[in-house]
PDB file of C-alpha atoms in Angstrom:
ATOM      1  CA  MET A 253       0.000   0.000   0.000  1.00  0.00           C
ATOM      2  CA  ALA A 254       1.276   3.468  -0.878  1.00  0.00           C
ATOM      3  CA  LYS A 255       1.722   5.975   1.931  1.00  0.00           C
ATOM      4  CA  LEU A 256      -0.126   9.235   1.279  1.00  0.00           C
ATOM      5  CA  THR A 257       2.027  12.149   2.419  1.00  0.00           C
ATOM      6  CA  LEU A 258       1.358  15.874   2.532  1.00  0.00           C
ATOM      7  CA  THR A 259       4.267  18.287   2.169  1.00  0.00           C
ATOM      8  CA  THR A 260       3.459  21.936   2.627  1.00  0.00           C
ATOM      9  CA  MET A 261       5.039  25.236   3.599  1.00  0.00           C
ATOM     10  CA  LEU A 262       3.418  27.204   6.426  1.00  0.00           C
ATOM     11  CA  SER A 263       3.951  30.558   8.072  1.00  0.00           C
ATOM     12  CA  LEU A 264       4.056  30.602  11.858  1.00  0.00           C
ATOM     13  CA  ASP A 265       0.379  31.535  11.866  1.00  0.00           C
ATOM     14  CA  GLY A 266      -0.496  28.640   9.574  1.00  0.00           C
ATOM     15  CA  VAL A 267      -0.835  30.378   6.191  1.00  0.00           C
ATOM     16  CA  MET A 268       0.028  28.260   3.150  1.00  0.00           C
ATOM     17  CA  GLN A 269      -1.134  30.606   0.372  1.00  0.00           C
ATOM     18  CA  ALA A 270       1.283  31.707  -2.380  1.00  0.00           C
ATOM     19  CA  PRO A 271       4.610  30.770  -0.792  1.00  0.00           C
ATOM     20  CA  GLY A 272       6.563  30.946  -4.046  1.00  0.00           C
ATOM     21  CA  GLY A 273       5.744  34.316  -5.604  1.00  0.00           C
ATOM     22  CA  PRO A 274       3.511  37.407  -5.622  1.00  0.00           C
ATOM     23  CA  GLU A 275       1.407  36.240  -8.576  1.00  0.00           C
ATOM     24  CA  GLU A 276       1.142  32.603  -7.526  1.00  0.00           C
ATOM     25  CA  ASP A 277      -2.231  32.811  -5.744  1.00  0.00           C
ATOM     26  CA  PRO A 278      -3.758  36.273  -5.215  1.00  0.00           C
ATOM     27  CA  ARG A 279      -7.202  34.954  -4.282  1.00  0.00           C
ATOM     28  CA  ASP A 280      -9.194  37.130  -1.862  1.00  0.00           C
ATOM     29  CA  GLY A 281      -6.764  39.994  -2.370  1.00  0.00           C
ATOM     30  CA  PHE A 282      -3.739  38.175  -0.926  1.00  0.00           C
ATOM     31  CA  ASP A 283      -0.762  40.452  -1.614  1.00  0.00           C
ATOM     32  CA  LEU A 284       1.976  38.791   0.456  1.00  0.00           C
ATOM     33  CA  GLY A 285       2.998  36.049  -1.963  1.00  0.00           C
ATOM     34  CA  GLY A 286       6.609  34.907  -2.095  1.00  0.00           C
ATOM     35  CA  TRP A 287       7.203  34.748   1.658  1.00  0.00           C
ATOM     36  CA  VAL A 288       9.313  31.572   1.342  1.00  0.00           C
ATOM     37  CA  VAL A 289      11.895  33.143  -0.987  1.00  0.00           C
ATOM     38  CA  PRO A 290      14.124  34.826   1.656  1.00  0.00           C
ATOM     39  CA  TYR A 291      14.588  31.441   3.358  1.00  0.00           C
ATOM     40  CA  ALA A 292      15.133  29.277   0.266  1.00  0.00           C
ATOM     41  CA  ASP A 293      18.674  27.982   0.666  1.00  0.00           C
ATOM     42  CA  GLU A 294      20.574  24.810  -0.135  1.00  0.00           C
ATOM     43  CA  GLY A 295      19.482  23.137   3.087  1.00  0.00           C
ATOM     44  CA  LEU A 296      15.825  23.602   2.233  1.00  0.00           C
ATOM     45  CA  ASN A 297      16.350  22.357  -1.324  1.00  0.00           C
ATOM     46  CA  GLU A 298      18.131  19.233  -0.062  1.00  0.00           C
ATOM     47  CA  LEU A 299      15.356  18.474   2.425  1.00  0.00           C
ATOM     48  CA  VAL A 300      12.612  18.792  -0.175  1.00  0.00           C
ATOM     49  CA  GLY A 301      14.718  16.792  -2.627  1.00  0.00           C
ATOM     50  CA  ASP A 302      15.104  13.974  -0.099  1.00  0.00           C
ATOM     51  CA  TRP A 303      11.327  13.792   0.319  1.00  0.00           C
ATOM     52  CA  ILE A 304      10.641  13.877  -3.411  1.00  0.00           C
ATOM     53  CA  ALA A 305      13.173  11.087  -3.941  1.00  0.00           C
ATOM     54  CA  ARG A 306      10.775   8.802  -2.017  1.00  0.00           C
ATOM     55  CA  ALA A 307       7.857   9.492  -4.357  1.00  0.00           C
ATOM     56  CA  GLY A 308       6.151   6.875  -6.474  1.00  0.00           C
ATOM     57  CA  ALA A 309       3.517   9.311  -7.777  1.00  0.00           C
ATOM     58  CA  PHE A 310       2.177  12.797  -7.144  1.00  0.00           C
ATOM     59  CA  LEU A 311      -1.345  13.893  -6.249  1.00  0.00           C
ATOM     60  CA  LEU A 312      -2.083  17.580  -6.808  1.00  0.00           C
ATOM     61  CA  GLY A 313      -4.937  20.040  -6.734  1.00  0.00           C
ATOM     62  CA  ARG A 314      -5.670  21.930  -9.929  1.00  0.00           C
ATOM     63  CA  ARG A 315      -4.063  25.220  -8.893  1.00  0.00           C
ATOM     64  CA  THR A 316      -0.839  23.605  -7.696  1.00  0.00           C
ATOM     65  CA  TYR A 317      -0.769  21.357 -10.759  1.00  0.00           C
ATOM     66  CA  GLU A 318      -0.984  24.333 -13.100  1.00  0.00           C
ATOM     67  CA  ILE A 319       1.826  26.142 -11.257  1.00  0.00           C
ATOM     68  CA  PHE A 320       4.040  23.040 -11.425  1.00  0.00           C
ATOM     69  CA  ALA A 321       3.136  22.264 -15.047  1.00  0.00           C
ATOM     70  CA  ALA A 322       4.081  25.766 -16.156  1.00  0.00           C
ATOM     71  CA  TYR A 323       7.574  25.422 -14.689  1.00  0.00           C
ATOM     72  CA  TRP A 324       8.965  21.928 -14.187  1.00  0.00           C
ATOM     73  CA  PRO A 325       8.679  20.580 -17.754  1.00  0.00           C
ATOM     74  CA  GLN A 326      11.043  23.401 -18.771  1.00  0.00           C
ATOM     75  CA  VAL A 327      13.689  22.247 -16.288  1.00  0.00           C
ATOM     76  CA  GLY A 328      16.006  19.559 -17.670  1.00  0.00           C
ATOM     77  CA  ASP A 329      16.882  16.408 -15.770  1.00  0.00           C
ATOM     78  CA  GLU A 330      20.558  17.335 -15.903  1.00  0.00           C
ATOM     79  CA  GLU A 331      19.821  20.725 -14.362  1.00  0.00           C
ATOM     80  CA  ASP A 332      17.833  19.195 -11.490  1.00  0.00           C
ATOM     81  CA  PRO A 333      18.354  15.409 -11.395  1.00  0.00           C
ATOM     82  CA  VAL A 334      16.177  14.854  -8.305  1.00  0.00           C
ATOM     83  CA  ILE A 335      13.154  17.133  -8.245  1.00  0.00           C
ATOM     84  CA  ALA A 336      12.717  17.829 -11.970  1.00  0.00           C
ATOM     85  CA  ARG A 337      13.514  14.276 -13.018  1.00  0.00           C
ATOM     86  CA  ARG A 338      10.934  12.738 -10.692  1.00  0.00           C
ATOM     87  CA  LEU A 339       8.224  15.326 -11.240  1.00  0.00           C
ATOM     88  CA  ASN A 340       8.576  15.008 -14.996  1.00  0.00           C
ATOM     89  CA  SER A 341       8.815  11.220 -15.162  1.00  0.00           C
ATOM     90  CA  LEU A 342       6.529   9.869 -12.416  1.00  0.00           C
ATOM     91  CA  PRO A 343       2.725   9.582 -12.624  1.00  0.00           C
ATOM     92  CA  LYS A 344       0.806  12.700 -11.661  1.00  0.00           C
ATOM     93  CA  TYR A 345      -2.835  12.694 -10.591  1.00  0.00           C
ATOM     94  CA  VAL A 346      -4.682  16.001 -10.535  1.00  0.00           C
ATOM     95  CA  ALA A 347      -7.994  16.397  -8.729  1.00  0.00           C
ATOM     96  CA  SER A 348     -10.217  18.686 -10.770  1.00  0.00           C
ATOM     97  CA  THR A 349     -13.676  18.882 -12.264  1.00  0.00           C
ATOM     98  CA  THR A 350     -12.708  21.778 -14.550  1.00  0.00           C
ATOM     99  CA  LEU A 351      -9.277  20.911 -15.968  1.00  0.00           C
ATOM    100  CA  ARG A 352      -9.537  20.093 -19.652  1.00  0.00           C
ATOM    101  CA  ASN A 353      -5.967  20.371 -20.910  1.00  0.00           C
ATOM    102  CA  ALA A 354      -3.574  18.272 -18.815  1.00  0.00           C
ATOM    103  CA  THR A 355      -0.629  18.203 -21.215  1.00  0.00           C
ATOM    104  CA  TRP A 356       2.176  17.474 -18.741  1.00  0.00           C
ATOM    105  CA  GLN A 357       3.478  14.011 -19.550  1.00  0.00           C
ATOM    106  CA  GLY A 358       2.192  11.299 -17.219  1.00  0.00           C
ATOM    107  CA  THR A 359      -0.842  13.236 -15.951  1.00  0.00           C
ATOM    108  CA  SER A 360      -4.226  11.672 -15.187  1.00  0.00           C
ATOM    109  CA  VAL A 361      -7.226  13.783 -14.147  1.00  0.00           C
ATOM    110  CA  LEU A 362      -9.351  12.587 -11.226  1.00  0.00           C
ATOM    111  CA  GLY A 363     -12.624  14.257 -12.082  1.00  0.00           C
ATOM    112  CA  GLY A 364     -15.206  12.130 -10.275  1.00  0.00           C
ATOM    113  CA  ASP A 365     -15.240  10.914  -6.684  1.00  0.00           C
ATOM    114  CA  VAL A 366     -11.745  12.050  -5.684  1.00  0.00           C
ATOM    115  CA  VAL A 367     -11.893  10.523  -2.203  1.00  0.00           C
ATOM    116  CA  GLU A 368     -12.698   7.086  -3.590  1.00  0.00           C
ATOM    117  CA  ALA A 369     -10.101   7.467  -6.337  1.00  0.00           C
ATOM    118  CA  VAL A 370      -7.444   8.292  -3.733  1.00  0.00           C
ATOM    119  CA  ARG A 371      -8.439   5.264  -1.670  1.00  0.00           C
ATOM    120  CA  GLU A 372      -7.844   3.136  -4.763  1.00  0.00           C
ATOM    121  CA  LEU A 373      -4.501   4.805  -5.501  1.00  0.00           C
ATOM    122  CA  LYS A 374      -3.360   4.062  -1.958  1.00  0.00           C
ATOM    123  CA  GLN A 375      -3.861   0.351  -2.600  1.00  0.00           C
ATOM    124  CA  GLN A 376      -1.182   0.381  -5.275  1.00  0.00           C
ATOM    125  CA  PRO A 377       2.340  -0.690  -4.307  1.00  0.00           C
ATOM    126  CA  GLY A 378       5.310   1.606  -4.679  1.00  0.00           C
ATOM    127  CA  GLY A 379       6.771   4.745  -3.161  1.00  0.00           C
ATOM    128  CA  ASP A 380       4.940   7.602  -1.495  1.00  0.00           C
ATOM    129  CA  LEU A 381       1.843   9.080  -3.082  1.00  0.00           C
ATOM    130  CA  GLN A 382       2.798  12.696  -2.448  1.00  0.00           C
ATOM    131  CA  ILE A 383       0.661  15.817  -2.136  1.00  0.00           C
ATOM    132  CA  HIS A 384       2.537  19.113  -2.350  1.00  0.00           C
ATOM    133  CA  GLY A 385       0.676  22.267  -1.382  1.00  0.00           C
ATOM    134  CA  SER A 386      -2.842  21.787  -2.791  1.00  0.00           C
ATOM    135  CA  GLY A 387      -4.703  23.122   0.241  1.00  0.00           C
ATOM    136  CA  VAL A 388      -8.273  22.462  -0.899  1.00  0.00           C
ATOM    137  CA  LEU A 389      -7.444  18.874  -1.821  1.00  0.00           C
ATOM    138  CA  ALA A 390      -5.443  18.328   1.361  1.00  0.00           C
ATOM    139  CA  ARG A 391      -8.253  19.562   3.606  1.00  0.00           C
ATOM    140  CA  SER A 392     -10.743  17.299   1.838  1.00  0.00           C
ATOM    141  CA  LEU A 393      -8.550  14.230   2.326  1.00  0.00           C
ATOM    142  CA  MET A 394      -7.759  15.192   5.921  1.00  0.00           C
ATOM    143  CA  ALA A 395     -11.483  15.211   6.651  1.00  0.00           C
ATOM    144  CA  HIS A 396     -11.667  11.588   5.467  1.00  0.00           C
ATOM    145  CA  GLY A 397      -8.599  10.455   7.410  1.00  0.00           C
ATOM    146  CA  LEU A 398      -6.623   9.574   4.288  1.00  0.00           C
ATOM    147  CA  ILE A 399      -3.326  11.373   4.924  1.00  0.00           C
ATOM    148  CA  ASP A 400      -0.720   9.100   6.504  1.00  0.00           C
ATOM    149  CA  GLU A 401       2.063  11.606   7.121  1.00  0.00           C
ATOM    150  CA  TYR A 402       2.267  15.384   7.389  1.00  0.00           C
ATOM    151  CA  ARG A 403       5.575  16.977   6.363  1.00  0.00           C
ATOM    152  CA  LEU A 404       5.366  20.586   7.488  1.00  0.00           C
ATOM    153  CA  LEU A 405       7.973  23.233   6.708  1.00  0.00           C
ATOM    154  CA  VAL A 406       7.301  26.124   9.077  1.00  0.00           C
ATOM    155  CA  PHE A 407       8.844  29.485   8.206  1.00  0.00           C
ATOM    156  CA  PRO A 408       9.700  32.203  10.769  1.00  0.00           C
ATOM    157  CA  VAL A 409       7.236  34.747   9.426  1.00  0.00           C
ATOM    158  CA  VAL A 410       3.749  35.846  10.533  1.00  0.00           C
ATOM    159  CA  LEU A 411       1.453  36.949   7.712  1.00  0.00           C
ATOM    160  CA  GLY A 412      -1.789  37.773   9.470  1.00  0.00           C
ATOM    161  CA  LYS A 413      -3.986  36.755   6.548  1.00  0.00           C
ATOM    162  CA  GLY A 414      -4.267  34.158   3.828  1.00  0.00           C
ATOM    163  CA  HIS A 415      -5.591  30.645   3.318  1.00  0.00           C
ATOM    164  CA  ARG A 416      -4.544  28.187   6.002  1.00  0.00           C
ATOM    165  CA  LEU A 417      -4.037  24.439   6.051  1.00  0.00           C
ATOM    166  CA  PHE A 418      -5.869  23.936   9.337  1.00  0.00           C
ATOM    167  CA  THR A 419      -9.078  25.939   9.202  1.00  0.00           C
ATOM    168  CA  GLU A 420     -11.985  26.548  11.529  1.00  0.00           C
ATOM    169  CA  GLY A 421     -14.488  23.726  11.237  1.00  0.00           C
ATOM    170  CA  GLY A 422     -11.899  21.052  10.483  1.00  0.00           C
ATOM    171  CA  VAL A 423     -12.169  17.587  12.004  1.00  0.00           C
ATOM    172  CA  PRO A 424     -10.388  17.464  15.410  1.00  0.00           C
ATOM    173  CA  ALA A 425      -7.372  15.162  15.291  1.00  0.00           C
ATOM    174  CA  ALA A 426      -4.326  14.305  17.362  1.00  0.00           C
ATOM    175  CA  LEU A 427      -0.932  14.016  15.664  1.00  0.00           C
ATOM    176  CA  ALA A 428       2.222  12.233  16.774  1.00  0.00           C
ATOM    177  CA  LEU A 429       5.520  14.039  16.185  1.00  0.00           C
ATOM    178  CA  GLU A 430       7.893  11.704  14.325  1.00  0.00           C
ATOM    179  CA  THR A 431      10.828  13.986  13.454  1.00  0.00           C
ATOM    180  CA  ALA A 432      11.805  17.615  13.927  1.00  0.00           C
ATOM    181  CA  GLU A 433      14.736  19.571  12.570  1.00  0.00           C
ATOM    182  CA  ALA A 434      15.712  23.244  12.528  1.00  0.00           C
ATOM    183  CA  LEU A 435      17.547  24.606   9.492  1.00  0.00           C
ATOM    184  CA  PRO A 436      20.102  27.439   9.791  1.00  0.00           C
ATOM    185  CA  SER A 437      17.626  29.776   8.065  1.00  0.00           C
ATOM    186  CA  GLY A 438      15.185  29.403  10.959  1.00  0.00           C
ATOM    187  CA  VAL A 439      12.837  27.116   9.025  1.00  0.00           C
ATOM    188  CA  THR A 440      11.709  24.097  11.025  1.00  0.00           C
ATOM    189  CA  MET A 441      10.784  20.737   9.522  1.00  0.00           C
ATOM    190  CA  GLN A 442       8.219  18.698  11.421  1.00  0.00           C
ATOM    191  CA  THR A 443       6.759  15.360  10.401  1.00  0.00           C
ATOM    192  CA  TYR A 444       3.616  14.018  12.035  1.00  0.00           C
ATOM    193  CA  THR A 445       1.467  10.920  11.744  1.00  0.00           C
ATOM    194  CA  PRO A 446      -2.208  10.655  12.722  1.00  0.00           C
ATOM    195  CA  ALA A 447      -2.818   9.604  16.316  1.00  0.00           C
ATOM    196  CA  GLY A 448      -6.592   9.300  16.477  1.00  0.00           C
ATOM    197  CA  ARG A 449      -8.934  11.696  18.208  1.00  0.00           C
ATOM    198  CA  PRO A 450      -7.480  14.323  20.561  1.00  0.00           C
ATOM    199  CA  ALA A 451      -7.790  13.860  24.293  1.00  0.00           C
ATOM    200  CA  PHE A 452      -9.101  16.612  26.573  1.00  0.00           C
ATOM    201  CA  GLY A 453      -8.796  17.413  30.246  1.00  0.00           C
ATOM    202  CA  SER A 454      -8.383  20.243  32.718  1.00  0.00           C
ATOM    203  CA  PHE A 455      -5.710  21.560  35.073  1.00  0.00           C
TER     204      PHE A 455
END
């Protein structure tokens, strides 16, 4: 069975919107895009590369897919033998009811019951089935308990607005910390696995 992992970049206040550039995702007037860029160093690239090297396939939301598809096919395998090579060569599944032109090699569109389709994909053997970014998709799969590992890159910046991974109204859940690492840039890497329902008490 494939392990379904979620890798995402978060501000300290939980925002995941438009980490890579000002024009990446301006929905709802978000004008703070590109907040990851000052912290993007070799250590961060190596960490993300190590995770992507474990991939057997990628599962993306439409918006993230379109951002990736506009960039990574232009990057040669020799230029980036880990990230570009695997993104360009491995199967990619995009969850969308509106996408009509998925031209990136190896792409399949999941346009029906995405939750059931993901359950079926998880039954296939191989490396990780990896979600990167894709907040709407991630929140949907979180609500159905389908994510097996959370790989969170938390950046030392507070944005005060923007779309968040963990939103009000989400399903309560406990998580077990598996690994934690601080990079010289101040970015922290935290990996979690689901640990059932949260416990409550009082002091």
